[in-house]
Amino acid sequence: MNVSINWLSAMLGRSIDPRDAANRLAMLCVPVDSVEPLFEELNDVVVATVESVKRHPDADRLTVCQVNDGSTTIEVVCGAPNVTAGKKYPYAAVGSVLPGGLTLTARKIRGIVSNGMLLSEREMQLGTDHTGIMELATDAAPGTKLVDALRLADTRLELDVTANRPDLLGHKGVARELGASLGVPAKLEPIPDAPPEGPPPVTSNGPAKVGGIEVAIEDVEGCPRYMAAVIRGVKVAPSPTWLQARLRSVGARPINNVVDATNYILFELNQPLHAFDLAKIRDARIVVRAARAGEHMTTLDGEKREFQAGMTLICDGKGATAIGGVMGGGESEVSDETTDILLECAYFDPKRIRATRKALKLTTDASYRFERGTDFMAMPDVMRRAVALIRAVAGGDEPEPAVDVYPKPAKSRTVFLRPDRVAHVLGISVASDVAQQLLTSVGFVVAPKQNRLAVQVPGWRPDVTREVDLIEEVARLHGYDQFPTELRPYRPSSVPDDPVEPLKARARRVLTGLGLHEARSVSLVGAGEAQAQGIVNPMSLEEAYLRESLLPGLVRSAQRNWSVRERDIRLFEIGVVFHESGAGRQPDETLRLAGVLSGAGTPPHWSAAGKSQDYDEWDLKYIFGEAVRVCGAEGEIVEDDAGWLLRDAAGNTRGWARELRADQPAWAAPLYGFELDIVVGRQRGMRYEPVPSTPPVERDLALVLPPGVEAGDVESVIVSAASELLETATVFDEYRTSDLLGRSVAWRLVFRARDRTLKDREVDKIVSRVLKLLKDKLGVERRQA
Amino acid sequence: MPNPTAIEQLEAALTAVDEIATADADRLTQLRTELLGRKAGVVTKVLRSLQGLPAAERRSVGARANEIKTAIEAALDQREAALTAAVDQARERDRSMPGRPSWRGAVHPITAVVDEICDIFRELGFTRVVGPEAETEAYNFTKLNIALDHPAADMQDTFYLSPGIVLRAHTSPMQARTLERFKPPVRIVVPGQVYRRDAWDPSHAPVFEQIEGLVVDEGVSFVDFKAAIDFFVRRFFGEDTKTRFRPSFFPFTEPSAEVDAQCHICRGAGCSTCKYTGYLEIMGAGMVHPAVLDNCGIDSELYTGYAFGMGPHRIAMLRYGIPDIRLLFENDMRFLNQFLE
Ligand SMILES: [Zn+2]
């Protein structure tokens, strides 16, 4: 919502500082997005009188004008067809800067020097008209700044009005708040040259007639109140300067006096109005009724609209002439020939308007306001002011009072406020009379009743429906900044920590400790497999599904790194993956951990001549194992063709690690990846075991493994054959030579007794038992030196 | 007749030993060539000229000549060894050579910010819980007092997965989920991903992190709310940071507030980061709306509370000076390297 500082100043009867106003409004009721001085770029433009117009001797379409700019007479070459001697136009002298940054220079046009320019609306960015220069109907003397002559000098505040405050969509509502802050009441500005306001509309609960037109409401739910006034003898023409200035100040384009008057009321009082050409109302009837499915109409914007049940139409004897509260029809529009108008001032049900504009995908200034709730109580006053305004700017008479069809008059709402509840919620006590005074300052009518305040809610505040709404009013009017920030005692939370959070933190510590950076990828992806959860209303095809796995996102991140010639990639991610579980049900969410590795396994160092070994599958296996250990499912890591799988006790695959296929540049290293379910609850606590005080005994076993025997098999035999005196068995070497049938794998066995120093003899006995069993079970023998 | 010229030349050459003792590496190489070079070395040439002498004379001159040659060679070798030792010593003592690094990993800056925020609230007794990213309309909207037929429902443009199922547009559904499961006193923070139909641009993403906070107990007031937020702002942005509360609107809080922290860059004087306002918007908040408590089966006459929601992406961008939110989703190693502790 744009508001004009000039307009607010007129309502508050004092000049307003824009910055101060913005600050007060922000702290009281509405965020201010910007404070923008208007039309500063027109400061070089002045009002000038064209004294004479001659045909250019060498160009049919051009004229040579003598222009009086208030101090001297200048020769200007003009191309506009409408330039007329004796009239006033905007003029910019040589050296002026026009909107858009063009600096004018003296220019020779077909042999004659033009000293400056007469300007069109479009050249001044005041409108779109560029068929001719802008004729000024002003009393201002030549030389007057255009911004002064047209009263354009102003400052605009852009307000970010929240959905609960429709009253702030009109200047009256904003002035009311600002007035409360400044301690002055807001009043409507007098309308220049206005006739005295006519009688109030005549209320009836059934159909009523005005100007020979019968007005009836059939759809009372969609339109509880409908007023119509008839004004005869208007002359449709451009609006006076003051009215055009008001509209321009909020960014609206002046159209004609009748339309401008309705827009003025919209921006002033937040009441959308609609003017029909009386002559175009067929069969002398206006009926407000529910739409029938399949009905259609062409709206003002030239679109053919089809209606459905639940929409409210304004119809004449032959059919729809407007979509109630949204947009009028093209046929009944006010035109230059219009002399008699029927002016509509109505209240439409916010929910119905919301449904209608959503179904039609058509949001207008009117629908926006009706959807948020207009002031149905203020309508009689609004109607009288609107009629007076139209008569002031377009002439005409109102031969009889307007009709007010109001089948079920509503009473204003009363909400009770307990002062002790104010203190309870706000934490400081606010005296009853202070609360009363604060509420009164913005239009609530307050009456003390026993221990409470009976607060009558004005029609422009549909958001205030219960006590807590009044408490908010008291808080904001008192000033949020007036409350202390004092920490008071509290009781500890009854809610325990979710155990997944510390588990995620532990996984992050382990993986960052292993040198991987934490990644965060977008969980929306372009395609999915059978179980993928799709999005009904995606923003793009690339983000139309929820991810089923983390690795594709990490592979994309690897590719991104390669695209910037980054070869060394070490990333992990913790995040949720989704699987569809049927329409109308939340998809299954599984927390996962995944990682990718590619490139140098350690940073290069000069001592190794800048070389370092790239990550390989053994790094992958180790990191995967650590990830499983810290947060994976209980189970075992088994080999498969591509790498390793984590199998849980039930045999389900709960993780995997393997080399990944990726579209990678030739210089990139292989890419390895792993992914696993994060499982809460199996993490074992750490436990101290006495640190050994006896020495270890080591034995190295270089074994020849025949084809088909794996290290894992050998190790399990070693562990089973050795006694509990075996502390660790670690592979420390592996090689294959041409003179060997198999390969040689060497283990270092460490033996220790906790209570004594082991004798070599004892260890030798164990080793020979191990060797015997290895030979018997696997055909594995000690390598002959 | 001995050959005086040859002996004299050799004795002259021997005087070079003094120079050898102090020569630098280049001069040493030069001297070795000048004296012992196989073609033009002075000593070599003299020795070669001895071939023409009678045997007896050759023996007497030759003995001296070899003595001199050996002395020069020894001097050259000794000097060379001394110079090499000096280089080795310099190499060993060059503590300016880089140490041997290992890879270290960093948590994502969003994680760092989330943890820091949650840890600050832990000082005020908040526990940390999480909830599902896909939600029902009931939890995302209606239990939070957001009527789908009211324009307030348009405050966030929401992704739908199927009828009645959405991607949560905020972490606020966890207010209702927690209040349905636990009796007050409730003091929680809820970090998590949320989704909105926003197109990618430097400050918008369709997925981003949010942290919800919720307190519900007997006697919790607007003063408690302001105090907790003010405490957080001072811990996070610095003890002398001012906090500003402005009226706002959220269907699930009443009174509602927008919270601004004084700009940490200009300290309130105005700069481009705070768009010359001196303040940065950091969260939406307010007192829990009684309708939310009622919807969750909690007596809203007896219990009151406050709630807040903030965006770690925005806060991380402000804190680290990150100009474009997309950098936080690309996982560029050069970017992540900057967040090593
Ligand atoms: Zn700043």
PDB file of N, CA, C and O and ligand atoms in Angstrom, chain B residues 262-280, ligand 1:
ATOM      1  N   GLN B 262      20.172  -4.601  16.288  1.00  0.00           N
ATOM      2  CA  GLN B 262      20.994  -3.494  15.794  1.00  0.00           C
ATOM      3  C   GLN B 262      22.066  -4.050  14.857  1.00  0.00           C
ATOM      4  O   GLN B 262      22.648  -5.099  15.137  1.00  0.00           O
ATOM      5  N   CYS B 263      22.286  -3.359  13.730  1.00  0.00           N
ATOM      6  CA  CYS B 263      23.219  -3.848  12.715  1.00  0.00           C
ATOM      7  C   CYS B 263      24.616  -4.012  13.326  1.00  0.00           C
ATOM      8  O   CYS B 263      25.167  -3.077  13.900  1.00  0.00           O
ATOM      9  N   HIS B 264      25.175  -5.240  13.189  1.00  0.00           N
ATOM     10  CA  HIS B 264      26.470  -5.517  13.813  1.00  0.00           C
ATOM     11  C   HIS B 264      27.610  -4.918  13.021  1.00  0.00           C
ATOM     12  O   HIS B 264      28.737  -4.886  13.491  1.00  0.00           O
ATOM     13  N   ILE B 265      27.327  -4.449  11.806  1.00  0.00           N
ATOM     14  CA  ILE B 265      28.394  -3.893  10.975  1.00  0.00           C
ATOM     15  C   ILE B 265      28.580  -2.404  11.256  1.00  0.00           C
ATOM     16  O   ILE B 265      29.685  -1.945  11.515  1.00  0.00           O
ATOM     17  N   CYS B 266      27.465  -1.665  11.247  1.00  0.00           N
ATOM     18  CA  CYS B 266      27.579  -0.206  11.436  1.00  0.00           C
ATOM     19  C   CYS B 266      27.215   0.210  12.853  1.00  0.00           C
ATOM     20  O   CYS B 266      27.273   1.382  13.186  1.00  0.00           O
ATOM     21  N   ARG B 267      26.811  -0.760  13.692  1.00  0.00           N
ATOM     22  CA  ARG B 267      26.415  -0.478  15.074  1.00  0.00           C
ATOM     23  C   ARG B 267      25.292   0.560  15.112  1.00  0.00           C
ATOM     24  O   ARG B 267      25.275   1.440  15.975  1.00  0.00           O
ATOM     25  N   GLY B 268      24.387   0.462  14.133  1.00  0.00           N
ATOM     26  CA  GLY B 268      23.201   1.315  14.167  1.00  0.00           C
ATOM     27  C   GLY B 268      23.320   2.612  13.404  1.00  0.00           C
ATOM     28  O   GLY B 268      22.346   3.336  13.254  1.00  0.00           O
ATOM     29  N   ALA B 269      24.512   2.894  12.888  1.00  0.00           N
ATOM     30  CA  ALA B 269      24.698   4.171  12.191  1.00  0.00           C
ATOM     31  C   ALA B 269      24.097   4.154  10.789  1.00  0.00           C
ATOM     32  O   ALA B 269      23.798   5.208  10.225  1.00  0.00           O
ATOM     33  N   GLY B 270      23.906   2.953  10.229  1.00  0.00           N
ATOM     34  CA  GLY B 270      23.376   2.851   8.872  1.00  0.00           C
ATOM     35  C   GLY B 270      24.456   2.464   7.888  1.00  0.00           C
ATOM     36  O   GLY B 270      25.510   3.096   7.837  1.00  0.00           O
ATOM     37  N   CYS B 271      24.214   1.372   7.136  1.00  0.00           N
ATOM     38  CA  CYS B 271      25.174   0.936   6.126  1.00  0.00           C
ATOM     39  C   CYS B 271      24.405   0.148   5.082  1.00  0.00           C
ATOM     40  O   CYS B 271      23.196  -0.042   5.200  1.00  0.00           O
ATOM     41  N   SER B 272      25.106  -0.355   4.076  1.00  0.00           N
ATOM     42  CA  SER B 272      24.394  -1.021   2.991  1.00  0.00           C
ATOM     43  C   SER B 272      23.799  -2.350   3.458  1.00  0.00           C
ATOM     44  O   SER B 272      22.754  -2.769   2.975  1.00  0.00           O
ATOM     45  N   THR B 273      24.443  -3.022   4.426  1.00  0.00           N
ATOM     46  CA  THR B 273      23.902  -4.298   4.901  1.00  0.00           C
ATOM     47  C   THR B 273      22.516  -4.115   5.519  1.00  0.00           C
ATOM     48  O   THR B 273      21.613  -4.907   5.293  1.00  0.00           O
ATOM     49  N   CYS B 274      22.357  -3.060   6.302  1.00  0.00           N
ATOM     50  CA  CYS B 274      21.059  -2.845   6.969  1.00  0.00           C
ATOM     51  C   CYS B 274      20.200  -1.875   6.172  1.00  0.00           C
ATOM     52  O   CYS B 274      19.218  -1.355   6.688  1.00  0.00           O
ATOM     53  N   LYS B 275      20.551  -1.631   4.937  1.00  0.00           N
ATOM     54  CA  LYS B 275      19.821  -0.689   4.065  1.00  0.00           C
ATOM     55  C   LYS B 275      19.622   0.656   4.772  1.00  0.00           C
ATOM     56  O   LYS B 275      18.559   1.269   4.702  1.00  0.00           O
ATOM     57  N   TYR B 276      20.638   1.087   5.485  1.00  0.00           N
ATOM     58  CA  TYR B 276      20.660   2.397   6.140  1.00  0.00           C
ATOM     59  C   TYR B 276      19.562   2.579   7.179  1.00  0.00           C
ATOM     60  O   TYR B 276      19.124   3.692   7.450  1.00  0.00           O
ATOM     61  N   THR B 277      19.113   1.475   7.770  1.00  0.00           N
ATOM     62  CA  THR B 277      18.116   1.584   8.838  1.00  0.00           C
ATOM     63  C   THR B 277      18.764   1.411  10.205  1.00  0.00           C
ATOM     64  O   THR B 277      18.148   1.733  11.212  1.00  0.00           O
ATOM     65  N   GLY B 278      19.994   0.876  10.236  1.00  0.00           N
ATOM     66  CA  GLY B 278      20.646   0.631  11.520  1.00  0.00           C
ATOM     67  C   GLY B 278      20.218  -0.669  12.183  1.00  0.00           C
ATOM     68  O   GLY B 278      20.780  -1.066  13.196  1.00  0.00           O
ATOM     69  N   TYR B 279      19.202  -1.329  11.607  1.00  0.00           N
ATOM     70  CA  TYR B 279      18.687  -2.564  12.199  1.00  0.00           C
ATOM     71  C   TYR B 279      18.553  -3.667  11.150  1.00  0.00           C
ATOM     72  O   TYR B 279      18.371  -3.385   9.975  1.00  0.00           O
ATOM     73  N   LEU B 280      18.639  -4.907  11.621  1.00  0.00           N
ATOM     74  CA  LEU B 280      18.454  -6.060  10.747  1.00  0.00           C
ATOM     75  C   LEU B 280      17.286  -6.881  11.270  1.00  0.00           C
ATOM     76  O   LEU B 280      17.224  -7.194  12.462  1.00  0.00           O
TER      77      LEU B 280
HETATM   78 ZN    ZN C   1      24.322  -1.380   9.174  1.00  0.00          ZN
END
